[in-house]
CSV table of C-alpha atoms and ligand atoms in Angstrom, one decimal:
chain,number,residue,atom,x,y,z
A,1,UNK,CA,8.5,-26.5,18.2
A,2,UNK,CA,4.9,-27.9,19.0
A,3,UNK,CA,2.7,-29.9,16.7
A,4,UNK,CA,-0.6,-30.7,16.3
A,5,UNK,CA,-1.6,-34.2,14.9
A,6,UNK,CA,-1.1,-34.9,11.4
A,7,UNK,CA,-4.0,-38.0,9.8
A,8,UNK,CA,-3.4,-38.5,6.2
A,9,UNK,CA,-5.4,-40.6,3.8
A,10,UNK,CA,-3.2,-40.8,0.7
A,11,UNK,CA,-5.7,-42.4,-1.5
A,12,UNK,CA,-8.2,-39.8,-0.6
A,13,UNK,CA,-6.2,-37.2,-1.4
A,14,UNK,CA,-4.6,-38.6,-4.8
A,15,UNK,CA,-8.7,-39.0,-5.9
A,16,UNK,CA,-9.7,-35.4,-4.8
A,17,UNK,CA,-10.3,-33.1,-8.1
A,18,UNK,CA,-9.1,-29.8,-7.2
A,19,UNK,CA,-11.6,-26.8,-8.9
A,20,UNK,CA,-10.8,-24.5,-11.7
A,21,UNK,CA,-9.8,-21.2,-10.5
A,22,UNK,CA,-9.8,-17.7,-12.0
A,23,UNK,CA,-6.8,-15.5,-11.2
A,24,UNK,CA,-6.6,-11.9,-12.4
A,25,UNK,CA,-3.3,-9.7,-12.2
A,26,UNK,CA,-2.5,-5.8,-13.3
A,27,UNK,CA,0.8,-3.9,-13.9
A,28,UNK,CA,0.1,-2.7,-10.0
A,29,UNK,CA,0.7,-6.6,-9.4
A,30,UNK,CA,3.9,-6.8,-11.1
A,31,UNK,CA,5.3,-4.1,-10.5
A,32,UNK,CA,4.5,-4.3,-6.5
A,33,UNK,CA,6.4,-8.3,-6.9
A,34,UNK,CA,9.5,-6.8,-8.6
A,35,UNK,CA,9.8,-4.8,-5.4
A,36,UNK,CA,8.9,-7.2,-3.5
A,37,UNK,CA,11.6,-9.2,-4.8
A,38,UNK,CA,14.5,-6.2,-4.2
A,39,UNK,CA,14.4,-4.9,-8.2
A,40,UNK,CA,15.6,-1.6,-7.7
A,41,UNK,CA,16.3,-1.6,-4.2
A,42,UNK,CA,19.7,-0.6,-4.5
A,43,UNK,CA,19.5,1.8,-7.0
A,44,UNK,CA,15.9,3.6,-8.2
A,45,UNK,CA,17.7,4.2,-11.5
A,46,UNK,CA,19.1,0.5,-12.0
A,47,UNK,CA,19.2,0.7,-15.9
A,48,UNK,CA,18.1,-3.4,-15.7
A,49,UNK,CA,15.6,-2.8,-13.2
A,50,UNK,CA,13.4,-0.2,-13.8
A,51,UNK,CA,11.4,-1.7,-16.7
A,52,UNK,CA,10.2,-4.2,-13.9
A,53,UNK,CA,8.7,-1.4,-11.9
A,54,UNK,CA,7.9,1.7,-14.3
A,55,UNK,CA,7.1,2.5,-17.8
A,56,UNK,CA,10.9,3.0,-18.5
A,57,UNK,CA,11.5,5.6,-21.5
A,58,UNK,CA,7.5,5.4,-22.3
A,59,UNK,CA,7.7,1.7,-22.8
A,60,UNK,CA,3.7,0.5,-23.2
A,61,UNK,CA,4.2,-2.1,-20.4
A,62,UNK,CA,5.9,-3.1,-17.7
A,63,UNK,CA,8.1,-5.9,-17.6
A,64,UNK,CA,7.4,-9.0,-15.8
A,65,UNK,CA,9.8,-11.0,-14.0
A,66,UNK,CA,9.7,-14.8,-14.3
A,67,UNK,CA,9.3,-15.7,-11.0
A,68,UNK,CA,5.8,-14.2,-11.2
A,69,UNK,CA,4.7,-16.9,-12.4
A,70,UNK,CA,5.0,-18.5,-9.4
A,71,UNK,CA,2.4,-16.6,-7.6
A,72,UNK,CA,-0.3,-18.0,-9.8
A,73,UNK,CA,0.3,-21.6,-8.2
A,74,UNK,CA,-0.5,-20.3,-4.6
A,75,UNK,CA,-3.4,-18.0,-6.4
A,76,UNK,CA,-4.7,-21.2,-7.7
A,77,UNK,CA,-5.3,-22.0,-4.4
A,78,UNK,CA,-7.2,-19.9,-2.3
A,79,UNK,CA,-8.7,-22.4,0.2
A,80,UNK,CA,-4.6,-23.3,0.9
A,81,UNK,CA,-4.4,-27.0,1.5
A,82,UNK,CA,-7.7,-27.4,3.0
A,83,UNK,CA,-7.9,-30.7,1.0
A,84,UNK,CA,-9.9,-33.8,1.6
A,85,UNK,CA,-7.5,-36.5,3.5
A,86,UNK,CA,-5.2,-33.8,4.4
A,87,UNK,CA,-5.3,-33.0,8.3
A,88,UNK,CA,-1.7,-31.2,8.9
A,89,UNK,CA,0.1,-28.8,11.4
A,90,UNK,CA,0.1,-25.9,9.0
A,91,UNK,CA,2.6,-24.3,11.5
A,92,UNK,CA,5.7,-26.6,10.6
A,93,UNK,CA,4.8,-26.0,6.8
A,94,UNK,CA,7.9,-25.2,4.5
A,95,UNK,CA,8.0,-24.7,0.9
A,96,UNK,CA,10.4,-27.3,-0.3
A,97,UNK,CA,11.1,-26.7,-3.4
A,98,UNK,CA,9.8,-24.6,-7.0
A,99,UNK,CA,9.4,-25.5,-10.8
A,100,UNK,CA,8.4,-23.5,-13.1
A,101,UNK,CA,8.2,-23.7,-16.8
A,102,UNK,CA,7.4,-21.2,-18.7
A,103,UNK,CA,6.1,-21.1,-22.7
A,104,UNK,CA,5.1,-17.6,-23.2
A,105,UNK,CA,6.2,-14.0,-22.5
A,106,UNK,CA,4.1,-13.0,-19.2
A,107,UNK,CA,1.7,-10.4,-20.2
A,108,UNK,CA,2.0,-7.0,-18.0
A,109,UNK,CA,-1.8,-7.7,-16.5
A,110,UNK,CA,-4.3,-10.7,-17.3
A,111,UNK,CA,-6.9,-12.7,-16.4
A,112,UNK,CA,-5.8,-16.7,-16.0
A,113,UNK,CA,-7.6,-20.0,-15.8
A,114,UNK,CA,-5.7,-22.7,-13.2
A,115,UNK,CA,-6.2,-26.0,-13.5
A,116,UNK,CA,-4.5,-28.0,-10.4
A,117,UNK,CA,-3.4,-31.1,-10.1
A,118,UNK,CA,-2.0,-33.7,-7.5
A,119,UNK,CA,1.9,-34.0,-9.0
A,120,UNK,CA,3.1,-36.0,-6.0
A,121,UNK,CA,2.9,-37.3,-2.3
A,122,UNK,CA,5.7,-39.4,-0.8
A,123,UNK,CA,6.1,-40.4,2.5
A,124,UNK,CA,9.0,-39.5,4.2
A,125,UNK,CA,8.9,-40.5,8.1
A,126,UNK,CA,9.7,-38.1,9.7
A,127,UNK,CA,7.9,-35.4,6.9
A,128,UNK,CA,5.3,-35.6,4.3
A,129,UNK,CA,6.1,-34.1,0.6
A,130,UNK,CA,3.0,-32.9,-1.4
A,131,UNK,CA,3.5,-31.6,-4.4
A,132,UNK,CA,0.7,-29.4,-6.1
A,133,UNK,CA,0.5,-29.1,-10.2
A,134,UNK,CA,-0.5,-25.6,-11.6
A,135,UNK,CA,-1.2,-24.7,-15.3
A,136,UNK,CA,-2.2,-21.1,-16.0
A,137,UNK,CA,-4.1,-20.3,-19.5
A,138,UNK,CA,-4.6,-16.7,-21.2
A,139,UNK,CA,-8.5,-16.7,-20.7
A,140,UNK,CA,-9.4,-14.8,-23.7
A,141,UNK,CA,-6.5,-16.7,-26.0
A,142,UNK,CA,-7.1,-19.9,-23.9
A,143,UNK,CA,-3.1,-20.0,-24.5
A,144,UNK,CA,-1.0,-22.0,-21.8
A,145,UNK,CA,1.4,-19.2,-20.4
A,146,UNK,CA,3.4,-21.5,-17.4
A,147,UNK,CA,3.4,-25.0,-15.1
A,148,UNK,CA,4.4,-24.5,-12.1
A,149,UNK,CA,5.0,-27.4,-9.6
A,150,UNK,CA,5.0,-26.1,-6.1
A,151,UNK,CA,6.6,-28.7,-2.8
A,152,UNK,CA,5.5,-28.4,0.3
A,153,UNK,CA,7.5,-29.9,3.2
A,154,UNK,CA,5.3,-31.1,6.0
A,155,UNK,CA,7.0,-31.6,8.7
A,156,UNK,CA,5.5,-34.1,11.4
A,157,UNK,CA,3.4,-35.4,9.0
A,158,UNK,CA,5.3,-38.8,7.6
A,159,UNK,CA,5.1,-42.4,8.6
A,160,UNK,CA,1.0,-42.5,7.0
A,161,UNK,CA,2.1,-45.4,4.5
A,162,UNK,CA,-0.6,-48.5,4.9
A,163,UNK,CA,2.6,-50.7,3.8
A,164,UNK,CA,6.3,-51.4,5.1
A,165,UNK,CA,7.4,-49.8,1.9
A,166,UNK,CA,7.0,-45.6,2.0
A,167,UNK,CA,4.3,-44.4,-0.2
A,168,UNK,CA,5.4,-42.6,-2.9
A,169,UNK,CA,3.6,-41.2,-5.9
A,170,UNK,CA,4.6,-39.0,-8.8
A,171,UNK,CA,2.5,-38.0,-12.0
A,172,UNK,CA,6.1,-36.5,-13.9
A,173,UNK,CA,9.1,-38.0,-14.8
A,174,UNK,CA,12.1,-38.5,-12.1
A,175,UNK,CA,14.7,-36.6,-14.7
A,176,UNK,CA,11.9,-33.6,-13.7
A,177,UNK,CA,13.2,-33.1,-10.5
A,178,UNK,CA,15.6,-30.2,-9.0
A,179,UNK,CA,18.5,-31.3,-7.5
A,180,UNK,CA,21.7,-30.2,-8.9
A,181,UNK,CA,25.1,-30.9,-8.7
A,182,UNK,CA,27.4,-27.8,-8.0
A,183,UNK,CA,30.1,-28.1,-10.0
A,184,UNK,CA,33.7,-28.0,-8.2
A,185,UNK,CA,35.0,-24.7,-10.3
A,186,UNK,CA,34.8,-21.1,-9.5
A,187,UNK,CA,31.5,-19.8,-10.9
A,188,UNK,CA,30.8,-17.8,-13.2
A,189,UNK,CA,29.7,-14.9,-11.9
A,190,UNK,CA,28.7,-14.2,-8.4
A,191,UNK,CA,26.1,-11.4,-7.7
A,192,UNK,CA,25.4,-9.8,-4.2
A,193,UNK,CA,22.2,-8.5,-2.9
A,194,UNK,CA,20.9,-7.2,0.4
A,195,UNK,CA,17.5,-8.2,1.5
A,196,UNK,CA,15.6,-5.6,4.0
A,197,UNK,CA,14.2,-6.2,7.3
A,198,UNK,CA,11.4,-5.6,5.9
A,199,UNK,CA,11.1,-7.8,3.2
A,200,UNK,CA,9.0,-10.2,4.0
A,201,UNK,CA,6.3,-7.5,4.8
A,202,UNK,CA,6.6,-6.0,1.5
A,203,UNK,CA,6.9,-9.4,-0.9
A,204,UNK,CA,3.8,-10.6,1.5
A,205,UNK,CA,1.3,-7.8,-0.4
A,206,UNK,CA,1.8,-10.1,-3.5
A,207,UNK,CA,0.0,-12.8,-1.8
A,208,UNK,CA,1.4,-15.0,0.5
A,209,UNK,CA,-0.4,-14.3,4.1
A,210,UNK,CA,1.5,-16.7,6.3
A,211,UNK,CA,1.9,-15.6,9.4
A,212,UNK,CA,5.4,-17.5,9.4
A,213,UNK,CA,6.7,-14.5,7.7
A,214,UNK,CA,5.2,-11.8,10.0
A,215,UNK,CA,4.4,-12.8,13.3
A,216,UNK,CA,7.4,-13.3,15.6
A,217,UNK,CA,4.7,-15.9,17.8
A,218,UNK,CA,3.6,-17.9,15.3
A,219,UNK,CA,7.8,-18.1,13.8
A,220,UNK,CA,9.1,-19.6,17.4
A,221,UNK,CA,5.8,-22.5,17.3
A,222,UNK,CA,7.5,-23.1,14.1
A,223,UNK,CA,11.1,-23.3,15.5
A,224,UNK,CA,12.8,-20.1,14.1
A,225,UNK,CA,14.0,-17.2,16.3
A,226,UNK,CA,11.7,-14.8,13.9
A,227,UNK,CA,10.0,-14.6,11.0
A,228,UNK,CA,11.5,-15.5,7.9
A,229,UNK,CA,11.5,-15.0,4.7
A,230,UNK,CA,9.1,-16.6,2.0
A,231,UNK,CA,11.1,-19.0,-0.1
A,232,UNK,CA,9.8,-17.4,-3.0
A,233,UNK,CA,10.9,-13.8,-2.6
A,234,UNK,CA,14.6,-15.7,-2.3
A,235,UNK,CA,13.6,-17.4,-5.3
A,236,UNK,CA,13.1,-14.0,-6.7
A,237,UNK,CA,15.9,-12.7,-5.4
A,238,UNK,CA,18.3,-15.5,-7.4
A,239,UNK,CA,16.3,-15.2,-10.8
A,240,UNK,CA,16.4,-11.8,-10.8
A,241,UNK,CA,20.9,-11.7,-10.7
A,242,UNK,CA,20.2,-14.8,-12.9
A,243,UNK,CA,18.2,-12.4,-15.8
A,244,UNK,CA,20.7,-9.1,-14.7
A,245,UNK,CA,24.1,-11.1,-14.8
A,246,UNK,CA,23.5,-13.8,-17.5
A,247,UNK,CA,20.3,-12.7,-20.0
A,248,UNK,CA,21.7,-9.2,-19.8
A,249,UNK,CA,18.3,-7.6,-18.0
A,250,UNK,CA,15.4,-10.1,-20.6
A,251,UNK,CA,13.5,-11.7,-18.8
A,252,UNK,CA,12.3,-13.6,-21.3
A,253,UNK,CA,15.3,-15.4,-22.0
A,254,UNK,CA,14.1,-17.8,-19.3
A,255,UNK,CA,12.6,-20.7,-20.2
A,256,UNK,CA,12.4,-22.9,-16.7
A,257,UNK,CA,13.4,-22.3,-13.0
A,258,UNK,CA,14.6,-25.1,-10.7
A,259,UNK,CA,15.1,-24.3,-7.1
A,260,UNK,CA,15.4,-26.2,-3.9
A,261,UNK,CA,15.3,-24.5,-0.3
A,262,UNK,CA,18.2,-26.0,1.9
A,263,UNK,CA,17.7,-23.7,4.3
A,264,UNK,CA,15.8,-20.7,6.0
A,265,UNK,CA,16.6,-17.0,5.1
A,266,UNK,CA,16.2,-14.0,8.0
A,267,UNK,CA,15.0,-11.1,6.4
A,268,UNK,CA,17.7,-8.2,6.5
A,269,UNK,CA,20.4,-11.2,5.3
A,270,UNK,CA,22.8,-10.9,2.7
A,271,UNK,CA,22.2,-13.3,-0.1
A,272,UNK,CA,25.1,-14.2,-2.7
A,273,UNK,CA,24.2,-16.0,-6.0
A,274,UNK,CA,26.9,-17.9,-7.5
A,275,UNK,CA,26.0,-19.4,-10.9
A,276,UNK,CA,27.9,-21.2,-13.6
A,277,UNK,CA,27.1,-21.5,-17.0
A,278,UNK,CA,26.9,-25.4,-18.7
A,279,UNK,CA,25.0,-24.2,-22.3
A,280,UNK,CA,22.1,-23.1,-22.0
A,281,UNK,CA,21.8,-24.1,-18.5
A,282,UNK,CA,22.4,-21.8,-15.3
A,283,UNK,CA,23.0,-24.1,-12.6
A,284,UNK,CA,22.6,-21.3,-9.3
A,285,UNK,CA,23.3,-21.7,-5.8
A,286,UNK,CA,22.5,-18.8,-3.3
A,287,UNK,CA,24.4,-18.4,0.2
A,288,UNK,CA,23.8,-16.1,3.3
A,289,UNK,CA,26.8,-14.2,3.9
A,290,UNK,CA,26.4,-13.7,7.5
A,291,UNK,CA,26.3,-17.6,8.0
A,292,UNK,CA,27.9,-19.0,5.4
A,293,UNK,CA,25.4,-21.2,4.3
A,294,UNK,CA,24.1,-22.5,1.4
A,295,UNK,CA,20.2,-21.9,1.9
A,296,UNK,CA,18.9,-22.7,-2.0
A,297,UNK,CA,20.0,-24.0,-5.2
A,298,UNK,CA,18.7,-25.3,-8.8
A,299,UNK,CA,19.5,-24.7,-12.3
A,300,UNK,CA,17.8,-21.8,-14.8
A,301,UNK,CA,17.5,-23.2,-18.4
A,302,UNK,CA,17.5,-20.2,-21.3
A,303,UNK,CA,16.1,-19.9,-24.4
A,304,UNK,CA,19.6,-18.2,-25.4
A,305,UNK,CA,22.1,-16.1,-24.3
A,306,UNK,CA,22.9,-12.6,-24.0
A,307,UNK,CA,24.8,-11.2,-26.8
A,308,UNK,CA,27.0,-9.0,-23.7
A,309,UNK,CA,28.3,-12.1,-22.5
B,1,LIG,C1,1.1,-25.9,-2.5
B,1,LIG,C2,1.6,-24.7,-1.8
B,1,LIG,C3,2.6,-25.0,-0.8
B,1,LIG,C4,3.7,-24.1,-0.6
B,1,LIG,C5,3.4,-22.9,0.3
B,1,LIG,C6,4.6,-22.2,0.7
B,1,LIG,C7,4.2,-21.2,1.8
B,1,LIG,C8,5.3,-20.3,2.2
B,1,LIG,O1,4.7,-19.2,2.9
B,1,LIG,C9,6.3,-21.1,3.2
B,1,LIG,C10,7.7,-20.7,3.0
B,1,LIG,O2,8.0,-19.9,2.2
B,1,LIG,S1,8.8,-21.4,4.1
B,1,LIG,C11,10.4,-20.6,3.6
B,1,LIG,C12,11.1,-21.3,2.6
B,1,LIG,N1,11.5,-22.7,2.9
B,1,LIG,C13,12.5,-22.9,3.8
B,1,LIG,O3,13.0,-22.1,4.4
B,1,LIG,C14,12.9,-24.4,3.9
B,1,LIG,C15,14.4,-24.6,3.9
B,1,LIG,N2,14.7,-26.0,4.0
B,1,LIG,C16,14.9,-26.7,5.1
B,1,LIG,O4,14.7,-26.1,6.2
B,1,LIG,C17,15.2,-28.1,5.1
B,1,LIG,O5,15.8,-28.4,3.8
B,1,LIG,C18,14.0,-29.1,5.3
B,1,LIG,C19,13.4,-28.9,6.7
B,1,LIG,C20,12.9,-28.7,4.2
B,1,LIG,C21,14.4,-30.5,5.1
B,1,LIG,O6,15.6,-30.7,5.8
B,1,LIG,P1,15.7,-32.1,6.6
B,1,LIG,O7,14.6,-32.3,7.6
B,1,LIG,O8,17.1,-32.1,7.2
B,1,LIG,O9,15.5,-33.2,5.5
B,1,LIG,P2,16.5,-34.3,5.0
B,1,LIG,O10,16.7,-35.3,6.2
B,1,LIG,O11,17.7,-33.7,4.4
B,1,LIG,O12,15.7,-35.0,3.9
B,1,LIG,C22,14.5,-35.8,4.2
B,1,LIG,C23,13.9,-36.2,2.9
B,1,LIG,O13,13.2,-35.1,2.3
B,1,LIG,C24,13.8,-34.7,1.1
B,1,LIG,N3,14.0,-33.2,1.1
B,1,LIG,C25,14.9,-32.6,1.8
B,1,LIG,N4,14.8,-31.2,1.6
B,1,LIG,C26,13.8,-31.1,0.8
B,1,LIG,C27,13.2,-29.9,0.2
B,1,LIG,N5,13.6,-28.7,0.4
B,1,LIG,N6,12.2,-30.1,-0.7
B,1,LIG,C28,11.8,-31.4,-1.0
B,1,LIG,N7,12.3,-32.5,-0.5
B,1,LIG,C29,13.3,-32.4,0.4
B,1,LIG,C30,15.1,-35.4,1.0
B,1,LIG,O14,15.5,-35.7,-0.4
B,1,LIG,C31,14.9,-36.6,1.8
B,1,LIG,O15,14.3,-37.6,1.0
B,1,LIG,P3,15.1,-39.0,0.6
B,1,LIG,O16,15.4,-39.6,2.0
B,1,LIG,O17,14.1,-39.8,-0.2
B,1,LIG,O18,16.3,-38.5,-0.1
């Protein structure tokens, strides 16, 4: 794993005002995500699935799958992290970790206005943490449909604090964050899924170009034997058994989505999602079969449960 030299200047960055942004989405969108995410991969008939990809029994409109929301925090930024004060090796990039709250229904195609924030920066030697605030509005109800706070992991690009103490600053509350405790019993409910060797190629067409997830060169600069898969599409992968297993197919049962990536995912890998139930909390962690390793975790809070539980 190479690097190229990191220079950060945190006050610069903290200071920069990130612009407004427009981002439009149609059914095509949503429905391309859901596969992109594995809904219906198994089975073209899955009778919780297909309302995320087709107008099941002459519904008006598709379904949309929370984690879409997630897309509009990357779609907010269409120069990536081209900012001011930030000079990085985009090659050791990792998404870290994903929050998303969400306060309305996501509507089967619309047009959004972003407004971005700086949530957080912290020094952490060895790595940098950024994390980038995203709130989407309906244009034409100027509602607020979702936040989403979005981690990066820069790795090689710590030790830039002017002071012995590590620079560290958040604009949210520390309660906020996503780590979870597993708790010691037998879960819940444990749902398996197979991702495809090509799954990374297909979730990419939703929006996320990074070469880390296509190009087998570009994968060993960044340390891994190939491309892996965007954190997000396993994301998707656990919120979707979260909204089959628990909310009984709604997705809008889901009011926020924690999740924390441990660990990289191949594509083609097995992924089990073991979640327990505490109320109206799913706390979720998801494994790779093959390895035996725990590669993400969080907690899914609902609005309410499914009466089939
Ligand atoms: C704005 C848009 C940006 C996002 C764009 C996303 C673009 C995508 O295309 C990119 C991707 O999808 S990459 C694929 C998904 N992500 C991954 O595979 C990463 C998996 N995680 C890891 O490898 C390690 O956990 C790893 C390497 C992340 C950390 O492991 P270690 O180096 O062993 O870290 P550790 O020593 O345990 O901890 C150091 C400090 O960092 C904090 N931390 C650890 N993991 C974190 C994580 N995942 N997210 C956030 N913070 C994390 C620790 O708490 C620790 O801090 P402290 O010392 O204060 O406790």
């Amino acid at each position: 794993m190479s690097s190229e030299a990191s220079e950060f200047d945190p006050d610069r960055i903290e200071s920069y005002k990130f612009p407004e942004t427009t981002y439009t989405y149609s059914e095509r969108d949503v429905a391309l995500y859901a596969l992109g995410i594995g809904a219906c991969a198994r089975d073209a008939v899955d009778v919780d699935q297909l309302k995320f990809v087709y107008h099941e029994k002459g519904q008006k409109f598709i379904q949309v799958l929370p984690t879409f929301a997630a897309l509009f925090s990357l779609g907010s930024l269409p120069g990536g992290l081209d900012l001011p004060g930030l000079k990085y090796d985009p090659r050791l990039l990792l998404h870290g970790q994903q929050y998303i709250e969400l306060y309305k229904p996501l509507p089967s195609n619309a047009c959004l206005k972003n407004i971005v924030s700086l949530a957080g920066l912290h020094d952490k030697g060895k790595a940098a943490i950024l994390e980038i605030e995203t709130k989407s509005y309906d244009k034409d109800s100027g509602a607020l449909l979702c936040m989403n706070r979005t981690t990066a992991f820069l790795r090689g690009a710590g030790g830039f604090s002017k002071s012995s103490h590590p620079y560290s600053y958040s604009n949210y509350p520390k309660d906020n964050v996503p780590s979870v405790k597993i708790p010691k019993g037998q879960p819940f409910v444990v749902f398996e899924d197979c991702t495809q060797p090509s799954q990374a190629l297909l979730y990419r067409l939703s929006g996320d170009y990074n070469p880390l997830h296509s190009d087998p060169t570009f994968a060993k600069v960044a340390g891994f034997t190939r491309p892996i898969l965007h954190g997000l599409c396993t994301l998707g992968f656990s919120v979707r058994a979260i909204v089959k297993c628990i909310c009984g197919g709604d997705p809008n049962l889901v009011k926020c989505i924690s999740g924390r990536f441990l660990l990289h995912v191949y594509p083609g890998e097995t992924l089990l999602t073991e979640m327990w139930l505490e109320g109206l909390r799913v706390i979720y962690q998801t494994k790779v079969k093959e390895r035996s390793r725990t590669v993400l975790s969080g907690y899914v809070d609902l609005h309410g449960l499914s009466s089939s539980l």
